[in-house]
C-alpha cells in the first residue's frame, strides 16, 4: 500500500485546481522557511494507536500525522475516517502506509504496535515475540528519521524501551517509554477523589516499573503546594498506611479492571501520550514520570535498566531527571523494581 493522502488535482487530466481557484498576489515573497513543520508518526493502528492519533489531532500538536500498520484495509479505513473529520479539526496532513518510508523526517515516532499475550503464554515468550517485532520496526524508524525521539507505548513498556534503545543506536535521551505517566494520573485522580479536591491541584507521582512493582512516592505528595504527610504529622492527625497502600493497589489494578470491562484501554492512554507529545514537540520542559535509562540514579548503580523517574521533557527528548525526595523505604522499593525488570531483560540475550 502506497502513501495515501489528500490531493488537489481534481480537474480534467489531473489539473491542479489550486492554480485557478486562487489568484496570486503581485510581487509576493516566497513562504518563510523559518517556521518548521512538525511531523508525528504513530506505529500501530489498534485501539491504543488510534486513540493517541485522534487525541493528537484534536489538540493540534502537529502539521503532519502518519499512521503505519501491517493491515492495509484497516489502516486505510482509519485514515479515511480521520480525514473525513477535516472540517472539524485543525488543518493537519494525514497519511498512512504499510511502508516505514512514510515516516521519513518525523520529529516524534510513537510505537504502540505489539503482540498480544495468548492465554497461558509466559511473559518471557510474549517478550520474545515483541522483540522479533521490534527488530522490524525500530531500525526502520531510526533509518528514516535519524534525529527523531522514540516514544514507546507497547507493553511491557520498560523492557521494550530498553530493547528500542539497543536496536536504534540512539542516545538514551531520545528513547522514552510512556511508563507511569498514566499510572500517576490515576494516582492523582484517586487521591483527589478521596480528599474531594481537583486532580490538577494534586502533585503526586508513581515511579519504577509500569506494573506490579511500581512505587508510590507518598512522602512527596502535595495538595495545592501543601505536603500532605508532613502536614498531617504536624497537625498530629493520624492516618493509616494501609489506606495509602490500598490506593496504590487500586492504581495497579485500574488497567486490568478497564480491560475486563471493555476489552482494552484506549482513551486514558491516548490523553497521556498526547500529553507527553505536547511536552516534547512544543519544548515545554514539563516534568513527567516516564521510562528512562535509570543508570546511576537513586542508588540503582550501573545497571542498564529503563524505568519511570520524574523527567523533564523537551524537543531533545529527556533533558534531565528530577532529584525528587524519596525516603529510605521508597528508594529501596525503587531498587527492587529495577531488579524485577533486570531479571526479565537478562533473559532476552541482547
mmCIF file of N, CA and C in Angstrom, residues 229-290:
data_model
loop_
_atom_site.group_PDB
_atom_site.id
_atom_site.type_symbol
_atom_site.label_atom_id
_atom_site.label_comp_id
_atom_site.label_asym_id
_atom_site.label_seq_id
_atom_site.Cartn_x
_atom_site.Cartn_y
_atom_site.Cartn_z
ATOM 1 N N UNK A 229 1.681 14.415 53.927
ATOM 2 C CA UNK A 229 2.038 13.606 55.095
ATOM 3 C C UNK A 229 2.691 14.439 56.196
ATOM 4 N N UNK A 230 3.575 15.359 55.830
ATOM 5 C CA UNK A 230 4.210 16.203 56.860
ATOM 6 C C UNK A 230 3.186 17.123 57.515
ATOM 7 N N UNK A 231 2.185 17.556 56.730
ATOM 8 C CA UNK A 231 1.114 18.386 57.292
ATOM 9 C C UNK A 231 0.307 17.595 58.330
ATOM 10 N N UNK A 232 -0.034 16.364 57.987
ATOM 11 C CA UNK A 232 -0.795 15.521 58.921
ATOM 12 C C UNK A 232 -0.001 15.261 60.192
ATOM 13 N N UNK A 233 1.300 15.029 60.046
ATOM 14 C CA UNK A 233 2.134 14.766 61.221
ATOM 15 C C UNK A 233 2.241 15.998 62.109
ATOM 16 N N UNK A 234 2.406 17.172 61.498
ATOM 17 C CA UNK A 234 2.499 18.409 62.293
ATOM 18 C C UNK A 234 1.198 18.715 63.014
ATOM 19 N N UNK A 235 0.081 18.366 62.367
ATOM 20 C CA UNK A 235 -1.224 18.592 62.981
ATOM 21 C C UNK A 235 -1.627 17.433 63.896
ATOM 22 N N UNK A 236 -0.721 16.452 64.001
ATOM 23 C CA UNK A 236 -0.958 15.262 64.824
ATOM 24 C C UNK A 236 -2.270 14.562 64.418
ATOM 25 N N UNK A 237 -2.435 14.485 63.108
ATOM 26 C CA UNK A 237 -3.599 13.790 62.563
ATOM 27 C C UNK A 237 -3.160 12.390 62.127
ATOM 28 N N UNK A 238 -3.787 11.398 62.686
ATOM 29 C CA UNK A 238 -3.404 10.018 62.398
ATOM 30 C C UNK A 238 -3.900 9.586 61.008
ATOM 31 N N UNK A 239 -3.096 8.805 60.350
ATOM 32 C CA UNK A 239 -3.525 8.207 59.084
ATOM 33 C C UNK A 239 -3.013 6.773 59.054
ATOM 34 N N UNK A 240 -3.724 5.929 58.323
ATOM 35 C CA UNK A 240 -3.344 4.527 58.260
ATOM 36 C C UNK A 240 -2.579 4.242 56.973
ATOM 37 N N UNK A 241 -1.423 3.606 57.143
ATOM 38 C CA UNK A 241 -0.606 3.270 55.985
ATOM 39 C C UNK A 241 -1.348 2.308 55.061
ATOM 40 N N UNK A 242 -2.204 1.484 55.629
ATOM 41 C CA UNK A 242 -2.966 0.522 54.846
ATOM 42 C C UNK A 242 -3.875 1.230 53.844
ATOM 43 N N UNK A 243 -4.421 2.367 54.259
ATOM 44 C CA UNK A 243 -5.272 3.150 53.359
ATOM 45 C C UNK A 243 -4.467 3.632 52.156
ATOM 46 N N UNK A 244 -3.243 4.083 52.430
ATOM 47 C CA UNK A 244 -2.377 4.543 51.352
ATOM 48 C C UNK A 244 -2.042 3.397 50.396
ATOM 49 N N UNK A 245 -1.728 2.241 50.962
ATOM 50 C CA UNK A 245 -1.377 1.081 50.141
ATOM 51 C C UNK A 245 -2.556 0.632 49.278
ATOM 52 N N UNK A 246 -3.754 0.744 49.819
ATOM 53 C CA UNK A 246 -4.944 0.350 49.055
ATOM 54 C C UNK A 246 -5.161 1.254 47.850
ATOM 55 N N UNK A 247 -4.856 2.549 48.011
ATOM 56 C CA UNK A 247 -4.971 3.475 46.884
ATOM 57 C C UNK A 247 -3.978 3.078 45.794
ATOM 58 N N UNK A 248 -2.764 2.732 46.205
ATOM 59 C CA UNK A 248 -1.736 2.312 45.246
ATOM 60 C C UNK A 248 -2.152 1.022 44.540
ATOM 61 N N UNK A 249 -2.699 0.080 45.274
ATOM 62 C CA UNK A 249 -3.154 -1.175 44.668
ATOM 63 C C UNK A 249 -4.264 -0.928 43.645
ATOM 64 N N UNK A 250 -5.125 0.029 43.944
ATOM 65 C CA UNK A 250 -6.191 0.377 43.005
ATOM 66 C C UNK A 250 -5.612 0.911 41.704
ATOM 67 N N UNK A 251 -4.539 1.707 41.826
ATOM 68 C CA UNK A 251 -3.859 2.224 40.639
ATOM 69 C C UNK A 251 -3.335 1.064 39.789
ATOM 70 N N UNK A 252 -2.660 0.119 40.444
ATOM 71 C CA UNK A 252 -2.080 -1.022 39.740
ATOM 72 C C UNK A 252 -3.154 -1.838 39.025
ATOM 73 N N UNK A 253 -4.307 -1.991 39.687
ATOM 74 C CA UNK A 253 -5.378 -2.826 39.141
ATOM 75 C C UNK A 253 -6.306 -2.091 38.170
ATOM 76 N N UNK A 254 -6.113 -0.778 38.040
ATOM 77 C CA UNK A 254 -7.027 0.026 37.214
ATOM 78 C C UNK A 254 -7.093 -0.456 35.770
ATOM 79 N N UNK A 255 -5.932 -0.699 35.177
ATOM 80 C CA UNK A 255 -5.914 -1.130 33.771
ATOM 81 C C UNK A 255 -6.589 -2.486 33.612
ATOM 82 N N UNK A 256 -6.312 -3.405 34.558
ATOM 83 C CA UNK A 256 -6.938 -4.730 34.493
ATOM 84 C C UNK A 256 -8.460 -4.618 34.551
ATOM 85 N N UNK A 257 -8.944 -3.688 35.392
ATOM 86 C CA UNK A 257 -10.393 -3.520 35.532
ATOM 87 C C UNK A 257 -11.008 -2.994 34.237
ATOM 88 N N UNK A 258 -10.356 -1.995 33.633
ATOM 89 C CA UNK A 258 -10.867 -1.438 32.384
ATOM 90 C C UNK A 258 -10.887 -2.508 31.290
ATOM 91 N N UNK A 259 -9.802 -3.277 31.210
ATOM 92 C CA UNK A 259 -9.711 -4.330 30.190
ATOM 93 C C UNK A 259 -10.797 -5.383 30.395
ATOM 94 N N UNK A 260 -11.040 -5.748 31.653
ATOM 95 C CA UNK A 260 -12.065 -6.757 31.927
ATOM 96 C C UNK A 260 -13.456 -6.255 31.585
ATOM 97 N N UNK A 261 -13.662 -4.939 31.662
ATOM 98 C CA UNK A 261 -14.983 -4.360 31.410
ATOM 99 C C UNK A 261 -15.228 -4.049 29.931
ATOM 100 N N UNK A 262 -14.238 -3.474 29.252
ATOM 101 C CA UNK A 262 -14.460 -3.063 27.858
ATOM 102 C C UNK A 262 -13.550 -3.768 26.861
ATOM 103 N N UNK A 263 -12.627 -4.592 27.367
ATOM 104 C CA UNK A 263 -11.780 -5.387 26.482
ATOM 105 C C UNK A 263 -10.413 -4.801 26.191
ATOM 106 N N UNK A 264 -10.235 -3.515 26.440
ATOM 107 C CA UNK A 264 -8.955 -2.850 26.173
ATOM 108 C C UNK A 264 -8.978 -1.477 26.832
ATOM 109 N N UNK A 265 -7.811 -0.856 26.958
ATOM 110 C CA UNK A 265 -7.734 0.537 27.402
ATOM 111 C C UNK A 265 -7.408 1.395 26.182
ATOM 112 N N UNK A 266 -7.922 2.614 26.137
ATOM 113 C CA UNK A 266 -7.620 3.448 24.979
ATOM 114 C C UNK A 266 -7.620 4.946 25.297
ATOM 115 N N UNK A 267 -8.710 5.464 25.853
ATOM 116 C CA UNK A 267 -8.834 6.912 25.973
ATOM 117 C C UNK A 267 -7.823 7.516 26.938
ATOM 118 N N UNK A 268 -7.649 6.913 28.091
ATOM 119 C CA UNK A 268 -6.712 7.481 29.075
ATOM 120 C C UNK A 268 -5.284 7.453 28.545
ATOM 121 N N UNK A 269 -4.883 6.334 27.929
ATOM 122 C CA UNK A 269 -3.527 6.270 27.377
ATOM 123 C C UNK A 269 -3.390 7.227 26.202
ATOM 124 N N UNK A 270 -4.477 7.439 25.462
ATOM 125 C CA UNK A 270 -4.445 8.405 24.365
ATOM 126 C C UNK A 270 -4.131 9.805 24.866
ATOM 127 N N UNK A 271 -4.827 10.224 25.919
ATOM 128 C CA UNK A 271 -4.573 11.547 26.502
ATOM 129 C C UNK A 271 -3.192 11.617 27.136
ATOM 130 N N UNK A 272 -2.778 10.531 27.787
ATOM 131 C CA UNK A 272 -1.476 10.508 28.452
ATOM 132 C C UNK A 272 -0.342 10.688 27.444
ATOM 133 N N UNK A 273 -0.393 9.936 26.342
ATOM 134 C CA UNK A 273 0.680 10.007 25.353
ATOM 135 C C UNK A 273 0.643 11.340 24.603
ATOM 136 N N UNK A 274 -0.548 11.857 24.320
ATOM 137 C CA UNK A 274 -0.644 13.181 23.696
ATOM 138 C C UNK A 274 -0.054 14.246 24.609
ATOM 139 N N UNK A 275 -0.236 14.069 25.910
ATOM 140 C CA UNK A 275 0.340 14.970 26.903
ATOM 141 C C UNK A 275 1.866 14.956 26.820
ATOM 142 N N UNK A 276 2.444 13.762 26.662
ATOM 143 C CA UNK A 276 3.897 13.638 26.508
ATOM 144 C C UNK A 276 4.343 14.237 25.175
ATOM 145 N N UNK A 277 3.576 13.973 24.121
ATOM 146 C CA UNK A 277 3.914 14.509 22.803
ATOM 147 C C UNK A 277 3.941 16.032 22.824
ATOM 148 N N UNK A 278 2.986 16.630 23.505
ATOM 149 C CA UNK A 278 2.948 18.098 23.612
ATOM 150 C C UNK A 278 4.219 18.635 24.268
ATOM 151 N N UNK A 279 4.637 18.012 25.365
ATOM 152 C CA UNK A 279 5.839 18.473 26.068
ATOM 153 C C UNK A 279 7.080 18.368 25.199
ATOM 154 N N UNK A 280 7.136 17.314 24.372
ATOM 155 C CA UNK A 280 8.303 17.104 23.511
ATOM 156 C C UNK A 280 8.262 18.039 22.308
ATOM 157 N N UNK A 281 7.179 17.999 21.552
ATOM 158 C CA UNK A 281 7.081 18.771 20.308
ATOM 159 C C UNK A 281 7.123 20.280 20.569
ATOM 160 N N UNK A 282 6.448 20.711 21.621
ATOM 161 C CA UNK A 282 6.379 22.149 21.933
ATOM 162 C C UNK A 282 7.533 22.606 22.842
ATOM 163 N N UNK A 283 8.452 21.696 23.162
ATOM 164 C CA UNK A 283 9.603 22.016 24.015
ATOM 165 C C UNK A 283 9.164 22.676 25.322
ATOM 166 N N UNK A 284 8.157 22.069 25.955
ATOM 167 C CA UNK A 284 7.563 22.685 27.142
ATOM 168 C C UNK A 284 8.367 22.478 28.421
ATOM 169 N N UNK A 285 9.293 21.513 28.411
ATOM 170 C CA UNK A 285 10.177 21.267 29.558
ATOM 171 C C UNK A 285 9.393 20.942 30.837
ATOM 172 N N UNK A 286 8.277 20.254 30.639
ATOM 173 C CA UNK A 286 7.480 19.802 31.779
ATOM 174 C C UNK A 286 8.062 18.509 32.334
ATOM 175 N N UNK A 287 7.715 18.222 33.582
ATOM 176 C CA UNK A 287 8.220 17.030 34.254
ATOM 177 C C UNK A 287 7.151 15.949 34.236
ATOM 178 N N UNK A 288 7.537 14.785 33.724
ATOM 179 C CA UNK A 288 6.633 13.639 33.623
ATOM 180 C C UNK A 288 7.326 12.389 34.169
ATOM 181 N N UNK A 289 6.591 11.496 34.825
ATOM 182 C CA UNK A 289 7.164 10.210 35.215
ATOM 183 C C UNK A 289 7.135 9.256 34.012
ATOM 184 N N UNK A 290 8.260 9.134 33.338
ATOM 185 C CA UNK A 290 8.351 8.301 32.140
ATOM 186 C C UNK A 290 9.552 7.373 32.252
#
